[in-house]
Coordinates of N, CA and C in Angstrom, one line a residue:
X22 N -13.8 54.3 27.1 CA -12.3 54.4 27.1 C -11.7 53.6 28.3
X23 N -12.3 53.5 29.8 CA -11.9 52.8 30.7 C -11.9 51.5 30.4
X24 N -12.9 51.0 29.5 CA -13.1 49.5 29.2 C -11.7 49.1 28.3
X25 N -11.5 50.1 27.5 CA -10.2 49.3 27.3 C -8.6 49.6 27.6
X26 N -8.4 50.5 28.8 CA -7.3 50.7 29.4 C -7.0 49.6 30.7
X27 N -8.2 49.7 30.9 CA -7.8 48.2 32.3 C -7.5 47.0 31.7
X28 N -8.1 46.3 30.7 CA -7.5 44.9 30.1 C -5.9 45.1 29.6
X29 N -6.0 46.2 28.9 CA -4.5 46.3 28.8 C -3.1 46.7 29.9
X30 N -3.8 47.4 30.6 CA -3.3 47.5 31.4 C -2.9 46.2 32.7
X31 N -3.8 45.4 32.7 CA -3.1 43.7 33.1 C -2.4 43.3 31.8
X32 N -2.6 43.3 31.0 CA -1.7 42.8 29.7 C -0.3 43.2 30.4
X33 N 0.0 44.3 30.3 CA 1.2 45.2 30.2 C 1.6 44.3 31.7
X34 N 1.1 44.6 32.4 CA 1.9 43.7 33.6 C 2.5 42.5 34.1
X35 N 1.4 42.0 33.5 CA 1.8 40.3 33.1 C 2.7 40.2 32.2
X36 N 2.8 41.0 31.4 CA 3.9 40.9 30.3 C 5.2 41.4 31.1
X37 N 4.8 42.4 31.8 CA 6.4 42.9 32.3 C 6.9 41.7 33.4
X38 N 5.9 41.5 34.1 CA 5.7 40.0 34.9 C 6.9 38.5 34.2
X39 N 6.4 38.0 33.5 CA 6.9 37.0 32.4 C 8.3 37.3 31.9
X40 N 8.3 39.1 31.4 CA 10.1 39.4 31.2 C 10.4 39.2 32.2
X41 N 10.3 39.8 33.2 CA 11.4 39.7 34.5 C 11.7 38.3 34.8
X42 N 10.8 37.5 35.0 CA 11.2 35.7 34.9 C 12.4 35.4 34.0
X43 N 11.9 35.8 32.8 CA 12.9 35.2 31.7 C 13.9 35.6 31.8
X44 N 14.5 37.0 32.2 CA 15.5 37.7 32.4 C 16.4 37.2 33.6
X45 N 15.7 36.8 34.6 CA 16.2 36.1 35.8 C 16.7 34.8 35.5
X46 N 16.3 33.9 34.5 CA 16.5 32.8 34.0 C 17.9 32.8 33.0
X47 N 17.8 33.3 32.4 CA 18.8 34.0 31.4 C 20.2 34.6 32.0
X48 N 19.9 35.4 33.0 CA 21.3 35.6 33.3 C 21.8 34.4 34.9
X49 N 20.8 33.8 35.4 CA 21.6 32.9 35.7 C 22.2 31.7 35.4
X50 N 21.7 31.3 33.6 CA 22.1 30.1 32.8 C 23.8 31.0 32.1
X51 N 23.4 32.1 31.5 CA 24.5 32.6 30.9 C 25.8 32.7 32.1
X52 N 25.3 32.9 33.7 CA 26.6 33.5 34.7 C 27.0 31.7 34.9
X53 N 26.5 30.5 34.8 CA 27.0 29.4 35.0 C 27.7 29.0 33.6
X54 N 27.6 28.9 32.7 CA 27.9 29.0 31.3 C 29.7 29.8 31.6
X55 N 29.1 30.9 31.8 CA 30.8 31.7 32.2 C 31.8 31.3 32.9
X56 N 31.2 30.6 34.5 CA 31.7 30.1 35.4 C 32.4 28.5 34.6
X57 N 31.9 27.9 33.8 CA 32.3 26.5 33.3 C 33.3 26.8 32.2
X58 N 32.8 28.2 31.7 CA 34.1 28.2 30.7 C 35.5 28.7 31.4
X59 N 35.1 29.7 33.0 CA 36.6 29.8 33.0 C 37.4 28.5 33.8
X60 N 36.7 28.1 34.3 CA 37.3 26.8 35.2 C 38.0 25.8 33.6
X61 N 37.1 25.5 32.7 CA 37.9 24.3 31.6 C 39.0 25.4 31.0
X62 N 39.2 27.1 30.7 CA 39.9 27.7 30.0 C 41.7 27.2 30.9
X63 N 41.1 27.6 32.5 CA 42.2 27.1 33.3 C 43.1 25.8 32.8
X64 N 42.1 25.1 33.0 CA 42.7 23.5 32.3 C 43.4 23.5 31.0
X65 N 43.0 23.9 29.9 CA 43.6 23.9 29.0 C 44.8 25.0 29.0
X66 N 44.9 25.5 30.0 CA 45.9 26.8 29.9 C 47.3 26.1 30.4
X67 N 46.5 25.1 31.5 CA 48.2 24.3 32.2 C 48.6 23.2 31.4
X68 N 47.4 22.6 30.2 CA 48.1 21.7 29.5 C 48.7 22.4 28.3
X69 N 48.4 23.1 28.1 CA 49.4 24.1 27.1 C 50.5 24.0 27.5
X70 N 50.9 24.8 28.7 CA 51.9 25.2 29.9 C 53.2 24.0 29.5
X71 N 52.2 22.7 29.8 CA 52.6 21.2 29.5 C 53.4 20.4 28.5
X72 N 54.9 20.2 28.1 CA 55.4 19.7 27.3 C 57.0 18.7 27.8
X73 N 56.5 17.9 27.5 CA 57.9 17.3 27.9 C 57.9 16.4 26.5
X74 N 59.4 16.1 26.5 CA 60.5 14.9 25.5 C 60.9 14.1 26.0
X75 N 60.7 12.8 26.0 CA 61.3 11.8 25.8 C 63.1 11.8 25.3
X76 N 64.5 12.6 25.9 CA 65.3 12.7 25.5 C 66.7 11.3 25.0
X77 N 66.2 10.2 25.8 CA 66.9 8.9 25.6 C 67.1 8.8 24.1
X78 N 68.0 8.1 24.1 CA 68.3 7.5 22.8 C 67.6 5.5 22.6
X79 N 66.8 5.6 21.6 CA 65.9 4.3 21.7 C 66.9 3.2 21.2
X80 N 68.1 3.8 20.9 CA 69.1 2.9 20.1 C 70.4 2.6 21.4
X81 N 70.5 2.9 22.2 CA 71.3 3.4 23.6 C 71.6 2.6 24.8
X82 N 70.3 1.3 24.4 CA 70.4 0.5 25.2 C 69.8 1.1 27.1
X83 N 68.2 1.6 26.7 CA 67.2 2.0 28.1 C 66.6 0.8 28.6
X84 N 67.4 -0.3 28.4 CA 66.4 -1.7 29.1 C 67.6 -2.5 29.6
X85 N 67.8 -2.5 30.4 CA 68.8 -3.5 31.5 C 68.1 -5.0 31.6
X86 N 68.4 -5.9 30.8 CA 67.6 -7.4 31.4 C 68.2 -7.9 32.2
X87 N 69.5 -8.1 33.0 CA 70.0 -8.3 34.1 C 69.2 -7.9 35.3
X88 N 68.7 -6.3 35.4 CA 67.6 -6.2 36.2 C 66.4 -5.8 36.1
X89 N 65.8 -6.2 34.9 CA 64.6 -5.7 34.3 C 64.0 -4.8 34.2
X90 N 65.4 -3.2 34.4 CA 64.6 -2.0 34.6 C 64.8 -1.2 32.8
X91 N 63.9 -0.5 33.2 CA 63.8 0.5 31.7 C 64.4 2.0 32.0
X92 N 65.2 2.1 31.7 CA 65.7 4.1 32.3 C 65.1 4.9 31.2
X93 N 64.9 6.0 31.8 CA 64.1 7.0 30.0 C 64.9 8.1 30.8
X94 N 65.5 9.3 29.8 CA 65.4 10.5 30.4 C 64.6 11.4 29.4
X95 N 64.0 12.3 30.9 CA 62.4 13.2 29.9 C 62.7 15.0 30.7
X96 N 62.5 15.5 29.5 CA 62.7 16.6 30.1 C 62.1 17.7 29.8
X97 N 61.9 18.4 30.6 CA 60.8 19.6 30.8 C 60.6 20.7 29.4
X98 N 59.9 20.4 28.6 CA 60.3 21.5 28.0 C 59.3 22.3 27.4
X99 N 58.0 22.8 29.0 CA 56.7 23.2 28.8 C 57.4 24.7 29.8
X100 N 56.5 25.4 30.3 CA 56.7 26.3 30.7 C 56.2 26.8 32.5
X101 N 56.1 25.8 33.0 CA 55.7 25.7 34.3 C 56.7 24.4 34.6
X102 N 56.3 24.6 35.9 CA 57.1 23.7 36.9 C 56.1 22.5 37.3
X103 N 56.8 20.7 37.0 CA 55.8 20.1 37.0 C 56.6 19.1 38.7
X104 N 55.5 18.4 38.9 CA 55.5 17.4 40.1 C 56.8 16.0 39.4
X105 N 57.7 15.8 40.5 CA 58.7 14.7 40.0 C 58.4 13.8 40.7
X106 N 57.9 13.1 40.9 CA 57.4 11.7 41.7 C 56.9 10.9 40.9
X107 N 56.4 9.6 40.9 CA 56.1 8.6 40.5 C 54.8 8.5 40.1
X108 N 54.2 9.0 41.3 CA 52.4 9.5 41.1 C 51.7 9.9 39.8
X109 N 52.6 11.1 39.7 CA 52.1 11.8 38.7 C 52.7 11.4 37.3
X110 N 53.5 10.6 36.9 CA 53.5 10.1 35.9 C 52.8 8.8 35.8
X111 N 52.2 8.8 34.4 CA 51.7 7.4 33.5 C 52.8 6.7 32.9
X112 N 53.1 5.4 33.1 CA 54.2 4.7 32.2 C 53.3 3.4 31.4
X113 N 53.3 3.9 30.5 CA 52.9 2.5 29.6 C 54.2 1.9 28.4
X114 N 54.1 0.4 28.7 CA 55.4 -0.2 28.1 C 54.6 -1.5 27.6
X115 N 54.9 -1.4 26.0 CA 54.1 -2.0 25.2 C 52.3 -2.8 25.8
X116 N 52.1 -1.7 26.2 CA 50.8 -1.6 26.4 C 50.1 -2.1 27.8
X117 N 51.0 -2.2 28.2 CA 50.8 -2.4 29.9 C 51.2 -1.2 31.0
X118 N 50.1 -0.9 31.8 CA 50.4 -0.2 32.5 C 51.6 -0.2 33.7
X119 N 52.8 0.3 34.0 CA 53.3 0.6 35.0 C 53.1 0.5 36.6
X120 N 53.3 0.4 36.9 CA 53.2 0.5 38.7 C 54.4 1.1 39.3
X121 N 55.7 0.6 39.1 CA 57.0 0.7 39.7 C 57.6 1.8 38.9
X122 N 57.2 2.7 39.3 CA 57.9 3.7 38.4 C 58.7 4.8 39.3
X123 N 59.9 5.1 39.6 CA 60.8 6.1 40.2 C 61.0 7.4 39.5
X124 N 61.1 8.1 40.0 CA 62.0 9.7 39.5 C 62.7 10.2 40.1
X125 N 63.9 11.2 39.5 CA 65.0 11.4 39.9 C 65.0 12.6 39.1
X126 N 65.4 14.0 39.8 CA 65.3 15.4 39.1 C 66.8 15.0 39.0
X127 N 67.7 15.6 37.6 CA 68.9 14.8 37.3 C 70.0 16.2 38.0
X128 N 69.7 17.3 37.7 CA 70.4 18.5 38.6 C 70.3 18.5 39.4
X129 N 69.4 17.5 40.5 CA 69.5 17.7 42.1 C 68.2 18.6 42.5
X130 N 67.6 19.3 42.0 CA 66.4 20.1 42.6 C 65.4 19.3 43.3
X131 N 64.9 19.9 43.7 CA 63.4 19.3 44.4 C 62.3 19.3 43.2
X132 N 62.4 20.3 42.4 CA 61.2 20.8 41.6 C 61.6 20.2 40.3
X133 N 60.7 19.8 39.2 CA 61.5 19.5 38.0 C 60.9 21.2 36.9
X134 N 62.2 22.1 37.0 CA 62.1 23.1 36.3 C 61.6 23.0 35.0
X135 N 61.5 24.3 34.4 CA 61.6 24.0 33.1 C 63.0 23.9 31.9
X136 N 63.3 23.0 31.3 CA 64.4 22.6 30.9 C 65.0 22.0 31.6
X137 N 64.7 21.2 32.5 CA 65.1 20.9 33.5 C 64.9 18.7 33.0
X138 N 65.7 18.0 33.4 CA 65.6 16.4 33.0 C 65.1 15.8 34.5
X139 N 64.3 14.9 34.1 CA 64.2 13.8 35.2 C 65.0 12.4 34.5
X140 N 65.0 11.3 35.7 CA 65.4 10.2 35.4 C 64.5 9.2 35.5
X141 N 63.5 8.8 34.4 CA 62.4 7.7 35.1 C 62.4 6.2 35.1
X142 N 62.6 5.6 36.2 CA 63.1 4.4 36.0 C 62.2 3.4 36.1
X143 N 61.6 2.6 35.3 CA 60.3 1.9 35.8 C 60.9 0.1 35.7
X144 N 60.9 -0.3 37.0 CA 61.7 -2.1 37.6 C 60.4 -2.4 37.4
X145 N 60.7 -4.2 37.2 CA 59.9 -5.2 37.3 C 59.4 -4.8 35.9
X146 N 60.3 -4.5 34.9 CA 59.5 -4.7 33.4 C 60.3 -5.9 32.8
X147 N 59.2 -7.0 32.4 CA 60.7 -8.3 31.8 C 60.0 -8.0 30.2
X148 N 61.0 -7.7 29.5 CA 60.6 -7.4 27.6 C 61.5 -8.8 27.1
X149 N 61.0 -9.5 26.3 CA 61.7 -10.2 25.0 C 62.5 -9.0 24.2
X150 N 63.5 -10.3 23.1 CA 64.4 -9.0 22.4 C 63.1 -9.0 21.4
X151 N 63.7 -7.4 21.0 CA 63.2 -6.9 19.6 C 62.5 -5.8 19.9
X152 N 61.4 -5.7 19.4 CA 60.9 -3.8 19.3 C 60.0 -3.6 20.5
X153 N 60.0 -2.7 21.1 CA 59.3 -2.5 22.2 C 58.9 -0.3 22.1
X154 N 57.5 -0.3 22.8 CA 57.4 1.4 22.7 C 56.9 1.3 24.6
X155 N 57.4 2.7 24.9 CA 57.1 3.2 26.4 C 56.2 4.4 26.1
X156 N 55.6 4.9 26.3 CA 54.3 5.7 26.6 C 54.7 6.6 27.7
X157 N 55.0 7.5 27.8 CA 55.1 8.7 28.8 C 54.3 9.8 28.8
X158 N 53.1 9.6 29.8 CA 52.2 10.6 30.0 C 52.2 11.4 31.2
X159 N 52.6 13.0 31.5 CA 52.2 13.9 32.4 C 51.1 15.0 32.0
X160 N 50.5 15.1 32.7 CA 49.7 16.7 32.2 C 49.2 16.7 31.7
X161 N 48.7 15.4 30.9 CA 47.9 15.5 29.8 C 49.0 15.4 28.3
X162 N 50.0 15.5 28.6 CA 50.8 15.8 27.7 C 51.5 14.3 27.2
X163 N 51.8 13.4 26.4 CA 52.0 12.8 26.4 C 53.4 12.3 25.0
X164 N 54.3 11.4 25.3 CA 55.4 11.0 24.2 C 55.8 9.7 24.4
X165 N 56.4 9.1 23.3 CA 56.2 7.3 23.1 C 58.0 7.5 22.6
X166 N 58.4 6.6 23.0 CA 59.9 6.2 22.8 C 59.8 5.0 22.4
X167 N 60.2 4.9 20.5 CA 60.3 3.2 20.5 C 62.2 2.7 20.8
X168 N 62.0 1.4 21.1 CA 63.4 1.2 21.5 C 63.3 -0.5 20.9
X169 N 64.4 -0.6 21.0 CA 65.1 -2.5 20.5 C 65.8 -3.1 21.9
X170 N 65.5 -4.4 21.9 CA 66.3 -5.0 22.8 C 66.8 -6.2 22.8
X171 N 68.1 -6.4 22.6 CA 68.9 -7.7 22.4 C 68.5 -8.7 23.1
X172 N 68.4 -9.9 23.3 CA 68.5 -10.8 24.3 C 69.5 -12.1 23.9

C-alpha cells in the first residue's frame, strides 16, 4: 500500500505545482488584457464625446482670392469641451495638407464650448475657379465642405 501512495502522492504535487504556474500566468495575461481594454474604452469614449459641423455655406463665397484665405465656420456639436488653436485641428484642402491654419472662438470664450462656433481661417491657400473640398479633422472626428470658386 505504501508503494503506491508515495508515487501518487508526488503526482498530486507536481500537479498542484504546474496549476499554480498556470494560474499565475492566467491572471496576469487576463489583468493586462483589462488594463488595455480600459485605456482604448477611454479613447473611444472622448471620440464619441467628439462631433463637430462644418456650418459655412459652400455656396457663400469661404475663399477670398484677393488674399488667398479660406474662412469655414465649425461648430461644436459633441459633448465635451474641445482645444481652439490651430494645433489641434487638421485642415485638408483638396488634398493638401494645411500648415496656416488660425482659430477664433466666435462668442469670445477661451474654451470652444459645446454648441459653441469657431472661426477657422486657413491663408496661403491659392485654389483655381471651380470645385474645391476642405477636410476638417478634430478628435478623430472628421467633416468635408465642398465649395465653388469663381475666378
Amino acid at each position: 500500500m505504501a508503494d503506491v501512495s508515495a508515487p501518487s502522492l508526488i503526482l498530486f504535487i507536481a500537479s498542484l505545482v504546474i496549476a499554480a504556474g498556470v494560474a499565475g500566468v492566467l491572471i496576469d495575461t487576463v489583468s493586462g488584457i483589462s488594463n488595455a481594454l480600459d485605456e482604448r474604452g477611454g479613447d473611444v469614449a472622448d471620440n464619441i464625446e467628439t462631433d463637430i459641423e462644418i456650418i459655412s455655406d459652400g455656396e457663400a463665397g469661404v475663399y477670398d482670392n484677393g488674399s488667398n484665405t479660406l474662412t469655414l465656420l465649425v461648430k461644436n456639436t459633441g459633448l465635451r469641451t474641445l482645444p481652439a488653436t490651430g494645433g489641434t485641428f487638421d485642415v485638408i484642402v483638396d488634398s493638401e495638407y494645411q500648415t496656416n491654419v488660425s482659430v477664433t472662438v466666435v462668442d469670445g470664450n477661451a474654451d470652444w464650448q459645446p454648441h459653441g462656433v469657431v472661426e477657422v481661417e486657413i491663408s496661403n491657400v491659392s485654389l483655381d475657379g471651380g470645385d474645391h473640398r476642405a477636410k476638417v479633422v478634430i478628435s478623430g472626428d472628421e467633416e468635408i465642405l465642398r465649395f465653388r470658386t469663381n475666378q
